[in-house]
Amino acid sequence: MATATAPAKSMPQIVALCKRRGFVFPASEIYGGINGFWDFGPLGTQLKNNLRDAWWRDMVHSPPSGPDGQPLEIVGLDSSIIQNPRVWEASGHVSGFSDPMADCRACKARFRADDLIGVELIFPDVPEPNKRNFLICGVGTPEEVLETNTKKIQKLQGANGPYERLSSHHVFSELNEEGRAEFSCPNCGEKGHLTEPREFKLMFETYVGAVRDEESKTYLRPETAQGIFLNYKNVLDTMRVKLPFGIAQIGKAFRNEVTPRNFIYRSREFEQMEMEWFCRPADAPKWFAFWQERRLTWWRSMGLGAENLRVRPHGADELSHYARGGSGTVDIEYRFPFTDPDFAELEGIAHRTDFDLKAHQTQAGIKLEYFDQEHNARYLPHVVEPAAGLTRGVLAVLCEAYTPDPARPSKVYMRFHPKLAPIQAAVFPLVAKDGMPEVAGKLYRELRGRFTCRLDIKQSIGKRYARMDEAGTPYCFTVDGQTLSDQSVTVRHRDTAAQERIGIDHVTDFLAQRIKG
Ligand code: GAP
């Protein structure tokens, strides 16, 4: 089965499996797709719902205990995607939520300015005075840039011999004008046609009502968080909560990303799982540290490998407008196959201070202060926000689960944590005769009320196991000739492909013990 040194995970192969097995499809595929939008198929939807439900359970139904051992209080919310446009003026999104973008004047291609990378190469065998540095240009990590320019590099090697790699640069932040002039467009290859970066607004605009004018213009929410701030007072007035407490929300967010890429990693429509933790300002640093540790532990409990996760503090130049002046922001990062050996953001944890409540208090002219009976004081609470991507979380779970195994007929299996697996159990009759389908059907009907379960009758048993390996089903139960005489079935374990026999009466308990909610 899986070899000691695991083969590298290939993103194109993961994307192909997602399509083949019904996890993720390109949106509007029969019309040629639409860049930055994806549809979740039957297995992907169930996987996403399982991850979403696990988050909700661990945040709202059964929040963790705080540093003092007392259970925390977190309540749920489901706010509107479209809100009054003044919300987005107050939140700073209308004026500040944009990405710098650069265009190629030659081919009109558009790039996120901070994605554009130049990697410098030098050819040591070239004698002076002809020796010079070459700039290899592209989008992505330096490794991706070199990979997409293989042909060009081979040509240079043919003429100049082996090369040495020097530093890589972000085009706009690190290269001077001379360096930038050397930059050839990653799309058309023309040199020196890149415009200076301009701010590109990320919020999708829409109009409410019959008239399309400035008055009726509003936005699709770019984060779920603002709905929480808008309802903070409603929750205070109705739920008898006291500081510190949290409000959690899961839902869609929309960003007109300049360059959606890496499958569902950066899309234009995605889901977030956000929790705003309201606390006394003086306690915010303590909670900021607490939530970092909790969220990292949670992602591990979803099956993500500790070696593929890390916490990275933001530099001062990276802080979002709402987090300046707080104790900081960190990203929980995952090592995706397309960033490996580097990592990329999975969740952000920010100390948002009282930025949002203060902004809405001013804009709406409504007092949002909290009366702290214990300290006999009125103030705006501070907020610590763990903001996770559900869509991005599904991608991390898919990448982690993808396990190449040349020894299997399927050559790959999806090693999901059993509680996340979209199909938790499959039931097969060994052959479709001799009363086996009837017994298998009865077992299936017993299981399906408690577990996500499939009954598969047709094709060879090997093909059925292979299909379940690609779906990531942790346990397959097969009814065979022996079942009819001794009431036992085989259980096949996905990760080892090992089989054992258990009594058919014990299947429910067997699953319940292994698939904990
Ligand atoms: N309320 C704070 C906030 O929205 P963010 O870091 O912009 O912070 C939080 O977003 C999370 O949402 C990110 O860590 C990421 O997982 C997810 N996310 C953001 N933009 C995304 C996109 N274009 N596609 C998929 N997920 C995205």
Coordinates of C-alpha atoms and ligand atoms in Angstrom, one line a residue:
M1 CA 0.0 0.0 0.0
A2 CA 1.3 3.6 0.4
T3 CA 5.0 3.7 0.2
A4 CA 7.3 5.2 2.9
T5 CA 8.3 8.2 0.9
A6 CA 4.9 9.5 -0.3
P7 CA 4.8 10.5 -4.0
A8 CA 4.3 14.3 -4.5
K9 CA 0.8 15.5 -4.8
S10 CA -0.1 16.9 -8.2
M11 CA -2.7 19.7 -8.4
P12 CA -3.9 18.8 -11.9
Q13 CA -4.5 15.2 -10.7
I14 CA -6.4 16.4 -7.6
V15 CA -8.5 18.7 -9.9
A16 CA -9.1 15.7 -12.2
L17 CA -10.2 13.5 -9.4
C18 CA -12.5 16.2 -8.1
K19 CA -14.2 16.3 -11.5
R20 CA -14.2 12.5 -12.0
R21 CA -15.7 11.7 -8.7
G22 CA -18.2 14.6 -8.3
F23 CA -16.5 16.8 -5.8
V24 CA -16.1 20.0 -7.8
F25 CA -17.1 21.1 -11.3
P26 CA -16.4 24.3 -13.1
A27 CA -19.4 26.6 -12.9
S28 CA -21.4 27.0 -16.2
E29 CA -19.2 24.3 -17.7
I30 CA -21.4 23.6 -20.7
Y31 CA -21.0 27.3 -21.7
G32 CA -17.3 27.2 -21.4
G33 CA -17.2 28.0 -17.7
I34 CA -16.8 31.4 -15.9
N35 CA -13.5 32.3 -14.4
G36 CA -13.5 32.2 -10.6
F37 CA -16.7 30.3 -10.0
W38 CA -17.1 26.6 -9.1
D39 CA -20.0 24.2 -8.4
F40 CA -19.8 21.6 -5.7
G41 CA -21.0 18.1 -6.9
P42 CA -22.7 15.5 -4.7
L43 CA -19.6 14.4 -2.9
G44 CA -18.1 17.9 -2.6
T45 CA -21.3 19.3 -1.2
Q46 CA -21.4 16.6 1.5
L47 CA -17.7 17.1 2.3
K48 CA -18.3 20.9 2.6
N49 CA -21.4 20.4 4.7
N50 CA -19.5 18.1 7.0
L51 CA -16.7 20.6 7.5
R52 CA -19.2 23.4 8.0
D53 CA -21.2 21.4 10.5
A54 CA -18.0 20.5 12.4
W55 CA -17.1 24.2 12.7
W56 CA -20.6 25.1 13.8
R57 CA -20.7 22.3 16.4
D58 CA -17.3 23.2 17.8
M59 CA -18.1 27.0 17.8
V60 CA -21.8 27.3 18.6
H61 CA -23.2 24.0 20.0
S62 CA -20.2 23.1 22.1
P63 CA -17.7 26.0 22.2
P64 CA -14.3 25.3 23.8
S65 CA -13.5 26.1 27.4
G66 CA -11.6 29.4 27.9
P67 CA -8.2 29.8 29.7
D68 CA -10.0 29.6 33.1
G69 CA -11.6 26.3 32.2
Q70 CA -15.1 27.8 31.9
P71 CA -17.1 27.0 28.7
L72 CA -17.2 30.0 26.3
E73 CA -20.5 31.5 25.1
I74 CA -20.9 31.8 21.3
V75 CA -24.2 32.3 19.6
G76 CA -25.1 31.8 15.9
L77 CA -26.4 34.2 13.2
D78 CA -27.4 34.2 9.6
S79 CA -27.5 37.7 8.2
S80 CA -28.4 39.1 4.7
I81 CA -25.8 39.0 1.9
I82 CA -27.1 42.4 0.7
Q83 CA -27.2 45.2 3.3
N84 CA -27.6 49.0 3.2
P85 CA -24.7 50.4 1.2
R86 CA -23.8 52.7 4.1
V87 CA -22.6 49.5 5.9
W88 CA -19.7 49.2 3.4
E89 CA -18.9 52.9 3.6
A90 CA -18.6 52.6 7.4
S91 CA -16.6 49.4 7.3
G92 CA -14.0 51.0 5.0
H93 CA -14.7 48.6 2.1
V94 CA -16.0 51.2 -0.3
S95 CA -12.9 53.3 0.0
G96 CA -10.3 50.7 0.9
F97 CA -11.1 47.3 -0.3
S98 CA -9.1 47.0 -3.5
D99 CA -6.1 45.2 -5.0
P100 CA -3.4 46.9 -7.0
M101 CA -3.5 45.7 -10.6
A102 CA -1.3 46.1 -13.6
D103 CA -2.1 45.8 -17.3
C104 CA 0.0 44.8 -20.2
R105 CA -0.4 47.5 -22.8
A106 CA 0.5 45.1 -25.6
C107 CA -1.9 42.2 -25.0
K108 CA -4.3 43.8 -22.4
A109 CA -3.8 41.0 -19.9
R110 CA -4.5 42.0 -16.3
F111 CA -2.5 40.9 -13.3
R112 CA -2.6 41.4 -9.6
A113 CA 0.5 43.6 -9.1
D114 CA 1.8 41.6 -6.1
D115 CA 1.6 38.4 -8.1
L116 CA 4.2 39.5 -10.7
I117 CA 7.6 38.0 -10.0
G118 CA 10.9 38.3 -11.7
V119 CA 13.5 35.6 -11.1
E120 CA 17.1 36.5 -11.9
L121 CA 19.4 34.0 -13.6
I122 CA 23.1 34.2 -14.3
F123 CA 25.2 32.0 -16.6
P124 CA 28.6 31.6 -15.1
D125 CA 30.2 30.0 -18.2
V126 CA 29.7 33.1 -20.3
P127 CA 32.9 35.1 -20.2
E128 CA 33.2 38.8 -19.4
P129 CA 32.3 41.3 -20.8
N130 CA 29.2 39.4 -22.2
K131 CA 28.2 38.0 -18.8
R132 CA 24.8 39.5 -17.6
N133 CA 21.8 38.7 -15.5
F134 CA 18.5 37.5 -17.1
L135 CA 15.1 38.2 -15.7
I136 CA 12.6 35.4 -16.0
C137 CA 9.1 36.8 -15.5
G138 CA 5.8 35.4 -14.5
V139 CA 3.0 34.9 -12.0
G140 CA 3.1 32.9 -8.9
T141 CA 5.9 31.5 -6.7
P142 CA 9.5 31.7 -8.1
E143 CA 9.3 27.9 -8.7
E144 CA 6.1 28.3 -10.7
V145 CA 7.7 31.1 -12.7
L146 CA 10.7 28.9 -13.6
E147 CA 8.3 26.0 -14.4
T148 CA 6.2 28.0 -16.8
N149 CA 9.3 29.3 -18.6
T150 CA 11.0 25.9 -19.1
K151 CA 11.3 26.3 -22.9
K152 CA 12.8 29.8 -22.6
I153 CA 15.3 28.6 -20.0
Q154 CA 16.3 25.6 -22.1
K155 CA 17.0 27.9 -25.0
L156 CA 19.1 30.2 -22.8
Q157 CA 21.0 27.1 -21.5
G158 CA 21.6 25.9 -25.1
A159 CA 23.3 29.2 -25.9
N160 CA 25.0 29.9 -22.6
G161 CA 25.5 26.7 -20.6
P162 CA 24.2 25.9 -17.1
Y163 CA 22.6 28.7 -15.0
E164 CA 22.6 29.8 -11.4
R165 CA 19.5 31.2 -9.8
L166 CA 19.9 34.5 -8.1
S167 CA 17.2 36.4 -6.1
S168 CA 13.6 36.8 -7.1
H169 CA 11.7 40.1 -6.9
H170 CA 8.2 41.4 -6.7
V171 CA 8.1 43.6 -9.7
F172 CA 6.5 46.7 -8.2
S173 CA 7.8 46.7 -4.7
E174 CA 11.4 45.7 -5.4
L175 CA 12.5 46.4 -9.0
N176 CA 13.5 49.8 -10.1
E177 CA 12.3 51.2 -13.4
E178 CA 15.2 49.8 -15.3
G179 CA 14.4 46.3 -13.8
R180 CA 10.8 46.7 -14.6
A181 CA 11.5 47.6 -18.2
E182 CA 13.2 44.2 -18.5
F183 CA 10.0 42.5 -17.4
S184 CA 8.3 40.6 -20.2
C185 CA 4.5 40.1 -19.9
P186 CA 3.8 36.5 -18.7
N187 CA 0.9 36.4 -21.2
C188 CA 2.4 37.7 -24.5
G189 CA 6.1 37.9 -23.7
E190 CA 6.4 41.6 -24.8
K191 CA 8.9 43.6 -22.8
G192 CA 8.3 46.9 -21.1
H193 CA 4.6 47.2 -21.6
L194 CA 3.4 46.9 -18.0
T195 CA 1.4 49.8 -16.6
E196 CA 1.9 51.2 -13.1
P197 CA -0.4 49.4 -10.7
R198 CA -3.9 50.9 -10.2
E199 CA -6.4 50.1 -7.5
F200 CA -9.1 47.6 -8.6
K201 CA -12.3 47.6 -6.5
L202 CA -13.0 44.1 -5.2
M203 CA -16.7 44.4 -4.3
F204 CA -19.4 43.3 -6.7
E205 CA -21.9 46.0 -7.3
T206 CA -25.6 45.4 -7.7
Y207 CA -28.8 47.4 -7.8
V208 CA -31.9 47.1 -5.6
G209 CA -35.3 47.7 -7.0
A210 CA -36.5 48.8 -10.4
V211 CA -34.3 51.8 -11.0
R212 CA -30.6 51.4 -11.7
D213 CA -28.9 54.6 -10.4
E214 CA -26.4 55.6 -7.7
E215 CA -29.2 55.7 -5.1
S216 CA -30.1 52.1 -5.7
K217 CA -26.6 50.8 -5.9
T218 CA -25.3 48.4 -3.2
Y219 CA -22.8 45.5 -2.9
L220 CA -22.6 41.8 -2.4
R221 CA -20.9 41.3 0.9
P222 CA -17.2 40.7 0.7
E223 CA -17.0 39.3 4.2
T224 CA -19.7 37.8 6.5
A225 CA -18.2 39.7 9.5
Q226 CA -20.1 43.0 8.9
G227 CA -23.5 41.2 9.4
I228 CA -22.3 40.3 12.8
F229 CA -21.4 43.8 13.8
L230 CA -24.7 45.1 12.5
N231 CA -26.5 42.6 14.8
Y232 CA -24.3 42.9 17.8
K233 CA -26.8 45.1 19.6
N234 CA -29.8 42.9 18.6
V235 CA -27.9 39.9 20.1
L236 CA -27.0 41.8 23.3
D237 CA -30.6 42.9 23.7
T238 CA -32.2 39.4 23.1
M239 CA -29.7 36.8 24.3
R240 CA -28.7 37.9 27.7
V241 CA -25.0 37.5 26.8
K242 CA -22.2 39.1 28.8
L243 CA -18.7 40.0 27.7
P244 CA -16.8 38.0 26.7
F245 CA -18.9 36.3 24.1
G246 CA -18.9 35.4 20.4
I247 CA -21.2 35.6 17.4
A248 CA -20.6 33.1 14.7
Q249 CA -21.8 33.0 11.1
I250 CA -21.2 30.9 8.0
G251 CA -22.1 32.1 4.6
K252 CA -21.2 33.2 1.1
A253 CA -18.9 36.1 0.4
F254 CA -18.1 37.6 -3.0
R255 CA -15.0 39.3 -4.2
N256 CA -14.3 40.3 -7.8
E257 CA -10.7 38.9 -7.5
V258 CA -8.3 40.3 -10.2
T259 CA -6.8 36.9 -10.7
P260 CA -8.8 34.0 -9.3
R261 CA -6.5 31.0 -9.3
N262 CA -5.4 27.7 -7.9
F263 CA -8.7 25.8 -8.4
I264 CA -11.1 26.8 -5.5
Y265 CA -8.3 28.5 -3.5
R266 CA -9.1 32.0 -4.7
S267 CA -12.5 32.3 -6.2
R268 CA -14.9 35.1 -6.7
E269 CA -17.8 33.4 -4.8
F270 CA -16.8 31.5 -1.7
E271 CA -17.9 30.6 1.8
Q272 CA -16.5 31.9 5.1
M273 CA -16.9 30.7 8.7
E274 CA -16.3 33.7 10.8
M275 CA -16.6 34.4 14.5
E276 CA -16.4 37.8 16.2
W277 CA -15.3 37.5 19.8
F278 CA -16.3 40.5 21.8
C279 CA -14.2 41.2 24.9
R280 CA -12.9 43.9 27.2
P281 CA -10.2 45.9 25.4
A282 CA -7.6 45.0 28.0
D283 CA -8.3 41.3 27.6
A284 CA -7.9 41.3 23.8
P285 CA -4.2 40.2 23.6
K286 CA -5.1 37.2 25.8
W287 CA -7.9 36.2 23.6
F288 CA -5.9 36.8 20.5
A289 CA -3.3 34.3 21.7
F290 CA -6.1 31.9 22.8
W291 CA -7.9 31.8 19.5
Q292 CA -4.6 31.2 17.5
E293 CA -4.0 28.1 19.5
R294 CA -7.6 26.9 19.4
R295 CA -8.0 27.3 15.7
L296 CA -4.7 25.6 14.9
T297 CA -5.8 22.6 17.1
W298 CA -9.2 22.6 15.3
W299 CA -7.7 22.3 11.8
R300 CA -5.5 19.5 13.1
S301 CA -8.6 17.7 14.4
M302 CA -10.1 17.9 10.9
G303 CA -7.2 15.7 9.7
L304 CA -4.7 18.3 8.4
G305 CA -1.2 17.2 9.2
A306 CA 0.7 19.3 11.8
E307 CA 3.7 19.5 9.3
N308 CA 1.4 21.1 6.7
L309 CA 0.1 23.9 9.1
R310 CA 1.8 26.9 10.5
V311 CA 0.9 30.3 12.1
R312 CA 2.4 33.3 10.4
P313 CA 2.2 36.8 11.9
H314 CA 1.4 39.6 9.5
G315 CA 4.0 42.3 8.9
A316 CA 3.0 45.9 9.6
D317 CA 2.6 46.5 5.9
E318 CA 0.1 43.6 5.5
L319 CA -2.4 44.6 8.2
S320 CA -6.0 45.1 7.0
H321 CA -7.4 48.6 7.6
Y322 CA -9.5 47.3 10.5
A323 CA -6.6 45.6 12.3
R324 CA -4.2 48.5 12.4
G325 CA -3.7 49.5 16.1
G326 CA -4.5 46.1 17.4
S327 CA -2.2 43.4 18.9
G328 CA -1.8 42.0 15.4
T329 CA -3.1 39.6 12.8
V330 CA -1.8 36.1 12.1
D331 CA -2.6 33.7 9.3
I332 CA -3.1 30.0 9.8
E333 CA -1.4 28.7 6.7
Y334 CA -1.5 25.4 4.9
R335 CA 1.1 23.8 2.7
F336 CA -1.0 23.4 -0.5
P337 CA 0.6 21.3 -3.4
F338 CA 0.7 24.5 -5.5
T339 CA 2.7 26.4 -2.8
D340 CA 4.9 23.5 -1.5
P341 CA 7.4 24.0 0.0
D342 CA 5.7 27.3 0.9
F343 CA 2.4 27.8 2.7
A344 CA -0.7 29.9 2.0
E345 CA -3.5 31.4 4.0
L346 CA -6.3 29.2 5.3
E347 CA -7.7 31.4 8.1
G348 CA -6.9 34.8 9.4
I349 CA -7.1 35.7 13.1
A350 CA -7.2 39.5 13.6
H351 CA -7.5 41.8 16.6
R352 CA -10.0 44.2 14.9
T353 CA -10.0 46.5 18.0
D354 CA -13.3 48.5 18.2
F355 CA -12.8 49.6 14.6
D356 CA -16.0 48.2 13.3
L357 CA -18.4 49.0 16.2
K358 CA -17.0 52.5 16.4
A359 CA -17.4 53.1 12.6
H360 CA -21.0 51.8 12.7
Q361 CA -21.8 53.9 15.8
T362 CA -20.6 57.0 14.0
Q363 CA -22.1 56.2 10.6
A364 CA -25.5 55.1 11.9
G365 CA -25.6 57.5 14.9
I366 CA -26.7 54.7 17.3
K367 CA -24.9 54.0 20.5
L368 CA -23.3 50.6 20.5
E369 CA -21.5 50.8 23.8
Y370 CA -21.6 47.9 26.3
F371 CA -22.4 48.5 29.9
D372 CA -20.0 46.5 32.0
Q373 CA -21.8 46.0 35.4
E374 CA -18.8 44.4 37.0
H375 CA -16.6 47.4 36.3
N376 CA -19.4 49.9 36.2
A377 CA -18.1 51.3 32.9
R378 CA -19.5 51.9 29.4
Y379 CA -17.2 51.1 26.4
L380 CA -17.1 49.6 23.0
P381 CA -15.8 46.1 23.2
H382 CA -12.8 45.0 21.3
V383 CA -13.1 42.2 18.8
V384 CA -10.8 39.2 18.1
E385 CA -11.9 37.5 14.8
P386 CA -11.0 34.0 13.7
A387 CA -12.1 34.2 10.0
A388 CA -11.8 30.9 8.1
G389 CA -12.5 30.0 4.5
L390 CA -14.9 27.1 4.2
T391 CA -14.2 26.7 0.5
R392 CA -10.5 27.0 1.1
G393 CA -10.8 24.6 4.0
V394 CA -12.4 22.0 1.7
L395 CA -9.5 22.5 -0.7
A396 CA -7.0 21.9 2.2
V397 CA -8.9 18.8 3.2
L398 CA -9.0 17.5 -0.4
C399 CA -5.3 18.1 -0.8
E400 CA -4.4 16.5 2.5
A401 CA -6.6 13.4 1.8
Y402 CA -5.2 12.8 -1.7
T403 CA -2.9 9.9 -1.3
P404 CA -1.3 8.3 -4.4
D405 CA -0.8 4.6 -4.1
P406 CA 0.5 2.8 -7.2
A407 CA -0.2 -0.6 -5.6
R408 CA -4.0 -0.1 -5.7
P409 CA -6.2 -0.5 -8.8
S410 CA -7.4 3.1 -8.3
K411 CA -3.7 4.3 -7.9
V412 CA -5.0 6.9 -5.4
Y413 CA -7.3 7.1 -2.4
M414 CA -8.8 9.9 -0.4
R415 CA -7.8 9.6 3.2
F416 CA -10.5 11.8 4.8
H417 CA -11.0 11.9 8.5
P418 CA -13.9 9.5 8.9
K419 CA -16.1 12.3 10.4
L420 CA -15.6 14.4 7.2
A421 CA -15.8 11.6 4.6
P422 CA -18.8 12.3 2.3
I423 CA -19.6 8.6 2.2
Q424 CA -18.9 7.0 5.5
A425 CA -19.9 3.5 4.7
A426 CA -20.6 1.4 1.6
V427 CA -22.4 -1.9 1.5
F428 CA -21.8 -4.5 -1.3
P429 CA -23.2 -7.9 -2.0
L430 CA -20.2 -9.9 -3.3
V431 CA -22.3 -11.1 -6.3
A432 CA -25.8 -10.0 -7.3
K433 CA -27.4 -13.4 -6.7
D434 CA -27.9 -16.1 -4.0
G435 CA -29.8 -13.8 -1.7
M436 CA -26.8 -11.5 -1.1
P437 CA -28.4 -8.4 -2.5
E438 CA -31.3 -8.8 -0.2
V439 CA -29.1 -9.1 2.9
A440 CA -27.0 -6.1 1.8
G441 CA -30.1 -4.1 1.1
K442 CA -31.4 -4.7 4.6
L443 CA -28.0 -3.7 6.2
Y444 CA -27.9 -0.5 4.0
R445 CA -31.4 0.5 5.1
E446 CA -30.4 0.0 8.7
L447 CA -27.3 2.2 8.4
R448 CA -28.5 5.0 6.2
G449 CA -30.5 6.7 9.0
R450 CA -27.4 7.3 11.0
F451 CA -24.5 7.4 8.4
T452 CA -24.0 8.7 4.9
C453 CA -24.1 5.3 3.2
R454 CA -24.1 3.8 -0.4
L455 CA -25.4 0.5 -1.6
D456 CA -23.5 -0.7 -4.8
I457 CA -24.5 -3.9 -6.4
K458 CA -23.1 -4.0 -9.9
Q459 CA -19.5 -4.5 -11.3
S460 CA -16.6 -6.5 -9.9
I461 CA -15.9 -6.1 -6.2
G462 CA -12.4 -4.7 -7.1
K463 CA -14.0 -1.9 -9.2
R464 CA -16.4 -1.1 -6.4
Y465 CA -13.6 -0.8 -3.8
A466 CA -11.6 1.4 -6.3
R467 CA -14.5 3.7 -6.7
M468 CA -14.9 4.0 -2.9
D469 CA -11.2 4.6 -2.5
E470 CA -11.4 7.6 -4.8
A471 CA -14.5 8.8 -2.9
G472 CA -12.6 8.4 0.4
T473 CA -15.1 6.0 2.0
P474 CA -13.4 4.7 5.1
Y475 CA -15.3 1.4 5.5
C476 CA -16.8 -1.0 3.0
F477 CA -19.0 -3.9 4.2
T478 CA -19.3 -6.9 1.9
V479 CA -22.0 -9.5 2.2
D480 CA -20.7 -12.9 0.9
G481 CA -21.5 -16.6 0.9
Q482 CA -20.3 -16.9 4.5
T483 CA -22.7 -14.2 5.7
L484 CA -25.7 -16.4 4.8
S485 CA -24.4 -19.1 7.1
D486 CA -22.8 -17.2 10.0
Q487 CA -24.2 -13.7 9.9
S488 CA -20.8 -12.1 9.5
V489 CA -19.6 -9.5 6.9
T490 CA -16.2 -8.4 5.8
V491 CA -15.1 -4.8 6.6
R492 CA -12.5 -3.3 4.3
H493 CA -10.4 -0.5 5.8
R494 CA -9.7 2.2 3.2
D495 CA -6.3 3.2 4.5
T496 CA -4.7 -0.2 4.7
A497 CA -7.0 -2.2 2.3
A498 CA -7.0 -4.8 5.1
Q499 CA -10.1 -6.8 5.7
E500 CA -11.6 -8.4 8.8
R501 CA -14.9 -10.1 9.6
I502 CA -17.4 -8.8 12.1
G503 CA -21.0 -9.8 12.9
I504 CA -23.6 -8.1 10.8
D505 CA -25.3 -7.0 14.1
H506 CA -22.1 -5.1 15.1
V507 CA -21.8 -3.0 12.0
T508 CA -23.8 0.0 13.5
D509 CA -21.7 0.0 16.7
F510 CA -18.5 -0.5 14.7
L511 CA -19.2 2.7 12.6
A512 CA -20.5 4.7 15.6
Q513 CA -17.3 4.1 17.5
R514 CA -15.1 5.2 14.6
I515 CA -17.2 8.1 13.2
K516 CA -17.5 10.4 16.1
G517 CA -19.6 13.5 15.6
Ligands
GAP1 N1 -13.6 39.1 8.0 C1 -12.2 39.1 7.7 C2 -11.9 38.5 6.4 O1 -12.8 38.4 5.5 P1 -9.9 37.6 5.0 O2 -8.6 37.2 5.4 O3 -10.1 38.5 3.8 O4 -10.6 38.2 6.3 C3 -11.0 35.3 5.6 O5 -10.8 36.3 4.6 C4 -10.8 33.9 4.9 O6 -11.7 33.8 3.8 C5 -9.4 33.7 4.3 O7 -8.5 33.2 5.3 C6 -9.7 32.7 3.2 O8 -9.7 31.4 3.8 C7 -11.1 33.0 2.8 N2 -11.1 33.8 1.5 C8 -10.8 35.1 1.4 N3 -10.8 35.4 0.0 C9 -11.1 34.3 -0.6 C10 -11.3 33.9 -2.0 N4 -11.2 34.9 -3.0 N5 -11.6 32.6 -2.3 C11 -11.7 31.7 -1.4 N6 -11.5 32.0 -0.1 C12 -11.3 33.2 0.3

